[in-house]
Amino acid sequence: MRLGGPLGVTVVGAGYVGLASALSLAHGGHRVAVLDRDATRLAALRRGEDPLGESGVAELISSTDIAYTTEPSEAFADVDVVIIAVGTPTTERGTADLSALRAAVQTVAERARPCTVLVRSTVPVGTSDELQSGPLHAFKVVANPEFLREGRALADAFTPDRIVAGGATDAADIVRSLYASITSQSWTAVAGLVPGDRPLLLWMDRRSAELAKYAANAYLVTRLSFVNEIANVAAAAGADVRAVLETLSKDPRIGTGYLQPGLGWGGSCFPKDARALLSFTTDLGYDFSLLRAVVDQNNAQLVRFFRLITESVPAGARLALLGLAFKSGTRDTRQSPAIALADLLVKRGHELRAYDPMVRGPIPGVPGLVGLPTLAEAVDGAHAVVIATEWPEFAALDLDELRRALSGGLVIDGRCILDGRRVAAAGLRYVGICPPPPGIID
Ligand code: UDX
């Protein structure tokens, strides 16, 4: 191994985080292997197919030379750095389920020569310290959380805002060397990605690095639940939530991101990480009451939107559900508020005709829920449309066509992507999280 030169990197886990890390590091010149138990997924990767539906992934798979394998002996043949990027889902109790992580650690401990191990999975504070003093005592363990967003996984891996790494000082050089092409932004443009601002590598201790990830997600969900509360207050008070939030966005201390109100936040990270942070702070004897209120607010926000619908449509009416993914830009439906809403609506006896640009076919968990191939099939003859995911094509709906297609002439906007005044001007009725203030004079 020569610091500054190419390193042998083995990524354990071929999900969003593992693949995006592997592709960015291979493109940066390292020799990369990806180890995963899922032979079907690896076979698809070897054929050059993108298993995630992320922009640029297919192109990068073909332009990089990564060994995709289920065999630890092959994966760890030439390794300087192991990156553990396996899932840490939520247990029934709300704690992080570390079984996949522990299995990966055991494989590394048994099969890899002593090297640097980066824990990229989101894990409770203290986990990396435990691994360092336990099964990975012969290795250098570094907590290296990622902040990647689905729908822009590669962009976030190639041009992150910051890289956070925590470990003993003697592990810092190899981590700097690993990420050199990212921190210097010296990689060549590829797959629609171009180098941008140089991110700082923030070096700290393992516990701080682990907590930094939870703190970032906890802050963002707190902000989103606050925004949703303000939207609810604005609607009750007859104020214009868009104007209120625009005012906040112009304050540089507040900034512009994560100010879009809706039916609640979801996805594979926010709900799980909020619950895990609550759970391990409780174990520490700390009452994180603010975060508990945030989680409660999010559950209530969905129910509130469901009630808005049930108060506006007759029982049993057929509804067009627009959106199934937990947000736009991804086909991921894990912890999707759209699907939680669908479940409530189906239980109330509504017939749902669903459409999502990236989600097709039967949706597990909600009987009869199917992603239809076209928007027209979902909308034709429905009493109302319910917008549950903020896809740009729903913001650009042809309202005249919609009026002709709907039997009940009603648009219910759970993502604040339509202007209620424009909807009303097209002869439709608007109900939503961001209603225009009554009696507004244009
Ligand atoms: C999130 C974090 O952003 C990322 O840093 C972390 O690594 C993983 O979790 P992701 O789950 O991909 O990423 O989704 P994100 O784009 O952050 O959105 C999460 C949820 O918040 C979605 O349900 C989204 O619809 C909602 N959201 C987001 C809003 O309701 N309003 C907004 O303004 C932004």
XYZ file of C-alpha atoms and ligand atoms in Angstrom:
476
model
C 0.000 0.000 0.000
C 1.257 3.461 -0.898
C -0.575 6.399 0.646
C -1.602 8.792 -2.090
C -1.722 5.922 -4.606
C -4.549 3.535 -5.389
C -5.821 1.530 -2.409
C -7.459 -1.883 -2.330
C -11.001 -1.144 -1.107
C -13.683 -3.690 -0.279
C -17.206 -2.402 0.204
C -19.533 -4.708 2.136
C -23.130 -4.044 1.059
C -24.384 -3.154 -2.423
C -27.228 -0.811 -1.396
C -27.450 2.941 -2.030
C -24.581 3.813 0.291
C -22.298 0.904 -0.621
C -22.733 1.249 -4.372
C -22.420 5.021 -4.445
C -19.256 4.795 -2.304
C -17.814 1.992 -4.443
C -18.493 3.773 -7.737
C -17.065 7.108 -6.580
C -13.922 5.491 -5.136
C -13.369 3.281 -8.206
C -13.801 6.312 -10.465
C -11.237 8.084 -8.266
C -8.676 5.369 -9.107
C -8.887 2.838 -6.244
C -9.141 -0.940 -6.816
C -12.633 -1.731 -5.565
C -14.473 -4.963 -4.767
C -18.100 -5.114 -3.611
C -19.171 -7.983 -1.359
C -22.858 -8.754 -0.854
C -24.932 -11.823 0.051
C -27.463 -11.069 -2.694
C -26.196 -13.049 -5.704
C -29.072 -11.824 -7.912
C -28.198 -8.198 -7.303
C -24.525 -8.857 -7.967
C -25.327 -10.715 -11.204
C -27.337 -7.671 -12.344
C -24.410 -5.399 -11.464
C -22.017 -7.600 -13.459
C -24.367 -7.240 -16.446
C -24.074 -3.469 -16.021
C -27.622 -3.029 -14.685
C -28.528 -0.428 -12.079
C -30.455 -2.074 -9.211
C -31.344 1.265 -7.590
C -32.837 3.391 -10.359
C -30.382 6.198 -9.567
C -29.269 8.638 -12.218
C -25.780 7.856 -13.610
C -25.350 4.499 -11.846
C -25.661 2.335 -14.988
C -23.114 4.494 -16.827
C -20.632 4.339 -13.953
C -21.017 0.591 -13.546
C -19.895 0.189 -17.159
C -17.052 2.704 -16.940
C -15.518 1.339 -13.681
C -13.810 -1.978 -13.108
C -15.331 -3.222 -9.844
C -15.285 -6.877 -8.770
C -18.806 -7.797 -7.585
C -18.659 -10.944 -5.477
C -20.389 -13.021 -2.809
C -17.044 -14.630 -1.881
C -15.111 -13.118 1.052
C -11.891 -14.836 -0.123
C -12.152 -12.969 -3.435
C -13.363 -9.721 -1.880
C -10.576 -9.486 0.718
C -7.686 -10.736 -1.451
C -6.110 -7.285 -1.827
C -7.516 -5.021 0.834
C -6.262 -1.869 2.548
C -9.661 -0.456 3.497
C -12.967 -2.204 4.223
C -16.119 -0.095 4.054
C -19.101 -1.552 5.887
C -22.292 -0.245 4.310
C -24.975 -2.725 5.322
C -28.492 -1.797 6.440
C -29.331 -0.999 10.066
C -33.147 -1.177 10.043
C -35.410 -0.580 13.030
C -36.365 -3.321 15.460
C -39.868 -3.539 16.978
C -38.539 -1.550 19.956
C -37.262 1.232 17.716
C -33.604 0.388 18.284
C -31.181 -0.065 15.384
C -31.012 -3.693 14.246
C -27.287 -4.382 14.033
C -27.493 -8.034 12.986
C -26.333 -7.408 9.379
C -23.546 -5.191 10.696
C -22.416 -7.825 13.189
C -22.422 -10.519 10.494
C -20.335 -8.269 8.205
C -17.910 -7.514 11.044
C -17.490 -11.192 11.776
C -16.680 -11.912 8.126
C -14.130 -9.082 8.095
C -12.546 -10.240 11.369
C -12.254 -13.811 10.106
C -11.338 -13.246 6.467
C -9.531 -9.911 5.991
C -5.960 -9.129 6.968
C -5.659 -6.345 9.582
C -6.464 -3.066 7.803
C -8.639 0.016 8.220
C -12.394 -0.606 8.597
C -14.794 2.257 7.898
C -18.256 1.936 9.434
C -20.420 3.767 6.900
C -23.719 2.300 8.150
C -25.664 4.504 10.571
C -25.032 3.034 14.034
C -25.802 4.088 17.625
C -23.119 6.092 19.379
C -20.481 3.800 20.836
C -20.875 0.992 18.278
C -17.549 1.666 16.495
C -15.719 1.923 19.840
C -17.212 -1.446 20.780
C -16.047 -2.983 17.498
C -12.562 -1.517 18.001
C -12.167 -2.995 21.443
C -13.976 -6.234 20.517
C -14.126 -8.205 17.240
C -12.055 -5.689 15.241
C -9.294 -5.132 17.829
C -6.640 -6.033 15.244
C -8.028 -3.436 12.796
C -8.261 0.356 12.788
C -11.942 1.182 13.106
C -13.184 4.518 11.753
C -16.753 5.793 12.081
C -17.506 7.326 8.690
C -21.235 8.118 8.373
C -22.686 9.180 5.036
C -25.266 11.860 4.356
C -26.427 10.636 0.967
C -29.926 11.368 -0.289
C -31.784 8.952 -2.501
C -32.427 10.294 -5.980
C -29.016 11.978 -5.893
C -26.900 9.207 -4.442
C -24.005 9.656 -6.884
C -24.013 13.444 -6.706
C -23.826 13.225 -2.910
C -20.990 10.664 -3.075
C -18.938 12.607 -5.644
C -19.627 16.122 -4.348
C -20.543 15.754 -0.661
C -20.980 18.842 1.532
C -18.528 17.340 4.018
C -16.877 14.044 4.881
C -17.098 13.034 8.527
C -14.650 10.501 9.914
C -13.867 9.576 13.497
C -11.091 7.367 14.786
C -7.631 7.206 16.295
C -5.116 9.672 14.846
C -3.076 6.914 13.194
C -6.020 6.082 10.905
C -6.392 9.619 9.539
C -3.798 9.413 6.754
C -5.318 6.413 5.048
C -8.800 7.941 5.220
C -7.444 11.176 3.699
C -5.767 9.135 1.002
C -8.962 7.171 0.328
C -11.012 10.322 -0.192
C -8.274 12.406 -1.848
C -10.012 12.637 -5.232
C -13.221 13.738 -3.477
C -11.684 16.302 -1.104
C -9.637 17.772 -3.972
C -12.527 17.347 -6.457
C -9.903 16.162 -8.951
C -12.041 13.386 -10.489
C -12.983 13.659 -14.142
C -16.554 14.548 -15.097
C -18.695 11.461 -15.703
C -22.347 10.387 -16.009
C -23.609 13.965 -15.902
C -21.576 14.686 -12.755
C -19.036 17.494 -12.646
C -16.565 18.337 -9.876
C -17.735 21.082 -7.520
C -16.657 22.736 -4.270
C -14.035 20.895 -2.249
C -15.615 19.346 0.837
C -13.802 19.423 4.163
C -12.876 16.161 5.793
C -13.909 16.664 9.409
C -11.755 14.414 11.581
C -13.017 13.646 15.074
C -13.446 10.792 17.548
C -15.672 7.832 16.713
C -18.561 8.747 19.033
C -18.795 12.296 17.708
C -18.816 11.061 14.114
C -21.635 8.627 14.901
C -23.658 11.275 16.721
C -23.059 13.833 13.944
C -25.080 11.684 11.553
C -28.011 11.313 13.950
C -27.841 15.014 14.819
C -28.054 16.008 11.138
C -31.100 13.820 10.514
C -32.728 14.811 13.818
C -32.282 18.488 12.975
C -33.799 18.033 9.514
C -36.877 16.182 10.815
C -37.321 18.781 13.555
C -37.241 21.472 10.909
C -39.720 19.602 8.707
C -42.158 18.968 11.537
C -41.872 22.634 12.499
C -42.625 23.626 8.905
C -45.642 21.299 8.886
C -46.889 22.811 12.157
C -46.541 26.306 10.696
C -48.475 25.184 7.615
C -51.260 23.857 9.862
C -51.306 27.065 11.900
C -51.356 29.190 8.743
C -54.296 27.199 7.364
C -56.205 27.577 10.659
C -55.415 31.291 10.928
C -56.260 32.144 7.319
C -52.639 33.087 6.533
C -50.735 32.154 3.384
C -48.225 29.451 4.313
C -46.235 29.994 1.114
C -45.685 33.654 1.949
C -44.748 32.788 5.535
C -42.204 30.161 4.453
C -40.797 32.372 1.711
C -40.124 34.951 4.402
C -38.202 32.352 6.435
C -36.230 31.238 3.365
C -34.858 34.746 2.757
C -33.181 34.790 6.161
C -29.637 33.443 5.632
C -29.644 32.152 9.209
C -32.523 29.858 8.236
C -31.679 29.035 4.612
C -33.835 27.691 1.826
C -33.760 23.894 2.096
C -36.234 21.586 3.840
C -39.028 24.143 3.979
C -41.561 22.266 1.862
C -44.630 21.324 3.937
C -46.469 18.094 3.327
C -48.210 15.040 4.723
C -45.094 14.070 6.707
C -41.510 12.952 6.234
C -40.585 9.362 5.481
C -38.015 7.211 3.700
C -35.525 4.607 4.748
C -33.507 6.936 7.017
C -35.419 9.723 8.764
C -38.022 7.597 10.604
C -35.515 4.865 11.520
C -32.799 7.250 12.673
C -35.211 9.409 14.693
C -36.493 6.310 16.500
C -32.989 4.941 17.041
C -31.767 8.263 18.483
C -34.773 8.353 20.817
C -34.122 4.800 21.841
C -30.427 5.106 22.630
C -30.806 8.469 24.371
C -33.458 6.843 26.570
C -30.938 4.078 27.309
C -28.456 6.804 28.271
C -31.032 8.114 30.748
C -31.675 11.230 28.672
C -35.209 12.353 27.860
C -35.053 13.791 24.305
C -38.553 15.243 24.605
C -38.152 17.568 21.629
C -37.408 14.687 19.256
C -40.279 12.642 20.674
C -42.630 15.533 19.964
C -41.243 15.737 16.426
C -41.952 12.050 15.777
C -45.457 12.405 17.273
C -46.082 15.479 15.122
C -45.117 13.504 12.025
C -47.560 10.700 12.824
C -50.272 13.259 13.537
C -49.552 15.114 10.283
C -50.443 12.051 8.221
C -53.652 11.463 10.185
C -54.519 15.138 9.842
C -54.189 14.917 6.057
C -56.224 11.694 6.018
C -59.008 13.515 7.921
C -58.854 16.402 5.471
C -59.553 13.867 2.735
C -62.333 12.044 4.558
C -64.065 15.329 5.346
C -63.959 16.277 1.667
C -64.988 13.097 -0.162
C -67.955 10.749 0.218
C -67.272 7.395 1.932
C -66.208 4.759 -0.583
C -65.469 7.277 -3.373
C -62.876 6.231 -5.938
C -59.702 8.263 -5.554
C -56.666 8.737 -7.786
C -53.565 8.551 -5.606
C -50.705 10.415 -7.256
C -47.391 9.246 -5.860
C -46.247 6.108 -4.050
C -42.506 6.757 -3.545
C -41.566 8.415 -0.253
C -40.359 11.456 -2.201
C -39.822 12.404 -5.833
C -36.734 11.257 -7.720
C -36.708 7.718 -6.327
C -38.664 4.490 -6.671
C -38.117 3.684 -3.004
C -41.386 3.158 -1.130
C -39.893 2.282 2.274
C -41.680 4.225 5.029
C -43.502 6.191 2.372
C -46.184 8.524 3.765
C -48.053 7.967 0.469
C -48.380 4.258 1.220
C -49.291 4.790 4.877
C -52.024 7.121 3.618
C -53.157 4.553 1.032
C -53.484 1.991 3.804
C -55.766 4.312 5.821
C -57.870 5.128 2.745
C -58.277 1.475 1.710
C -59.311 0.585 5.268
C -61.980 3.295 5.042
C -63.349 1.557 1.943
C -62.004 3.788 -0.817
C -61.078 2.340 -4.183
C -57.618 3.680 -4.995
C -56.190 4.049 -8.491
C -52.520 4.863 -7.953
C -49.891 6.265 -10.266
C -46.232 7.020 -9.642
C -43.711 7.748 -12.404
C -41.234 5.235 -10.936
C -43.336 2.713 -9.002
C -45.326 0.097 -10.942
C -47.204 -3.073 -10.066
C -48.649 -4.421 -6.808
C -47.560 -2.669 -3.619
C -46.866 -5.141 -0.809
C -48.673 -4.455 2.454
C -51.755 -2.681 1.078
C -54.307 -5.083 -0.440
C -55.295 -4.115 -3.975
C -52.872 -1.200 -4.243
C -51.202 -1.197 -7.654
C -48.987 1.360 -9.380
C -50.688 1.846 -12.773
C -48.675 2.502 -15.947
C -50.231 5.894 -16.759
C -51.599 8.900 -14.941
C -54.695 8.879 -17.161
C -55.651 5.381 -15.958
C -55.483 6.570 -12.359
C -57.397 9.780 -12.865
C -60.167 8.866 -15.341
C -63.509 8.726 -13.552
C -62.027 9.224 -10.065
C -63.914 11.481 -7.675
C -60.751 13.324 -6.637
C -56.980 13.265 -7.064
C -54.837 13.041 -3.944
C -51.242 14.215 -4.424
C -49.017 12.269 -2.040
C -45.537 12.624 -3.605
C -44.074 15.852 -4.977
C -43.211 14.665 -8.496
C -42.680 17.646 -10.834
C -45.153 16.172 -13.334
C -47.907 16.470 -10.712
C -47.068 20.149 -10.241
C -47.446 20.537 -14.015
C -50.815 18.730 -14.278
C -53.058 19.992 -17.086
C -55.907 21.268 -14.922
C -58.417 21.530 -17.780
C -57.836 17.888 -18.669
C -58.073 16.973 -15.006
C -61.445 18.717 -14.680
C -62.768 16.695 -17.617
C -61.376 13.414 -16.217
C -62.595 13.697 -12.607
C -66.170 12.926 -11.605
C -66.011 14.995 -8.401
C -63.855 17.920 -9.574
C -61.663 17.846 -6.461
C -57.886 18.185 -6.054
C -56.388 17.270 -2.679
C -52.767 18.370 -2.423
C -50.692 16.734 0.316
C -47.384 18.222 -0.873
C -48.181 21.906 -1.480
C -47.136 21.673 -5.110
C -50.246 23.225 -6.653
C -51.420 26.783 -6.235
C -54.983 26.585 -4.909
C -55.934 29.771 -6.753
C -54.870 28.303 -10.095
C -56.806 25.122 -9.313
C -59.930 27.134 -8.467
C -59.507 29.249 -11.605
C -59.571 26.014 -13.652
C -62.990 25.184 -12.183
C -61.789 22.597 -9.680
C -62.098 22.562 -5.901
C -58.815 22.631 -3.938
C -58.173 21.074 -0.541
C -54.701 20.717 0.902
C -51.979 21.387 3.453
C -51.368 24.863 1.969
C -54.786 26.353 1.166
C -54.785 29.859 -0.238
C -55.965 32.346 2.380
C -59.689 33.015 2.128
C -60.792 36.224 0.414
C -57.344 37.078 -0.932
C -57.359 40.024 -3.340
C -55.034 39.467 -6.317
C -32.181 11.631 4.195
C -31.095 12.681 4.500
O -31.389 13.871 3.745
C -29.717 12.158 4.134
O -28.717 13.118 4.479
C -29.484 10.852 4.905
O -28.232 10.312 4.558
C -30.589 9.853 4.604
O -31.873 10.431 4.898
P -33.439 10.727 2.011
O -34.084 9.696 2.884
O -32.924 10.315 0.682
O -32.192 11.403 2.787
O -34.535 11.867 1.791
P -34.688 13.447 1.902
O -34.551 14.048 0.557
O -33.875 14.054 2.977
O -36.238 13.516 2.323
C -36.707 12.808 3.477
C -38.190 13.030 3.678
O -38.459 14.399 3.980
C -39.029 12.686 2.442
O -40.210 12.034 2.849
C -39.335 14.043 1.844
O -40.511 14.060 1.083
C -39.464 14.897 3.105
N -39.225 16.328 2.843
C -37.993 16.770 2.498
C -40.267 17.224 2.989
O -41.400 16.848 3.347
N -40.027 18.552 2.762
C -38.810 19.024 2.397
O -38.664 20.265 2.233
C -37.738 18.107 2.263
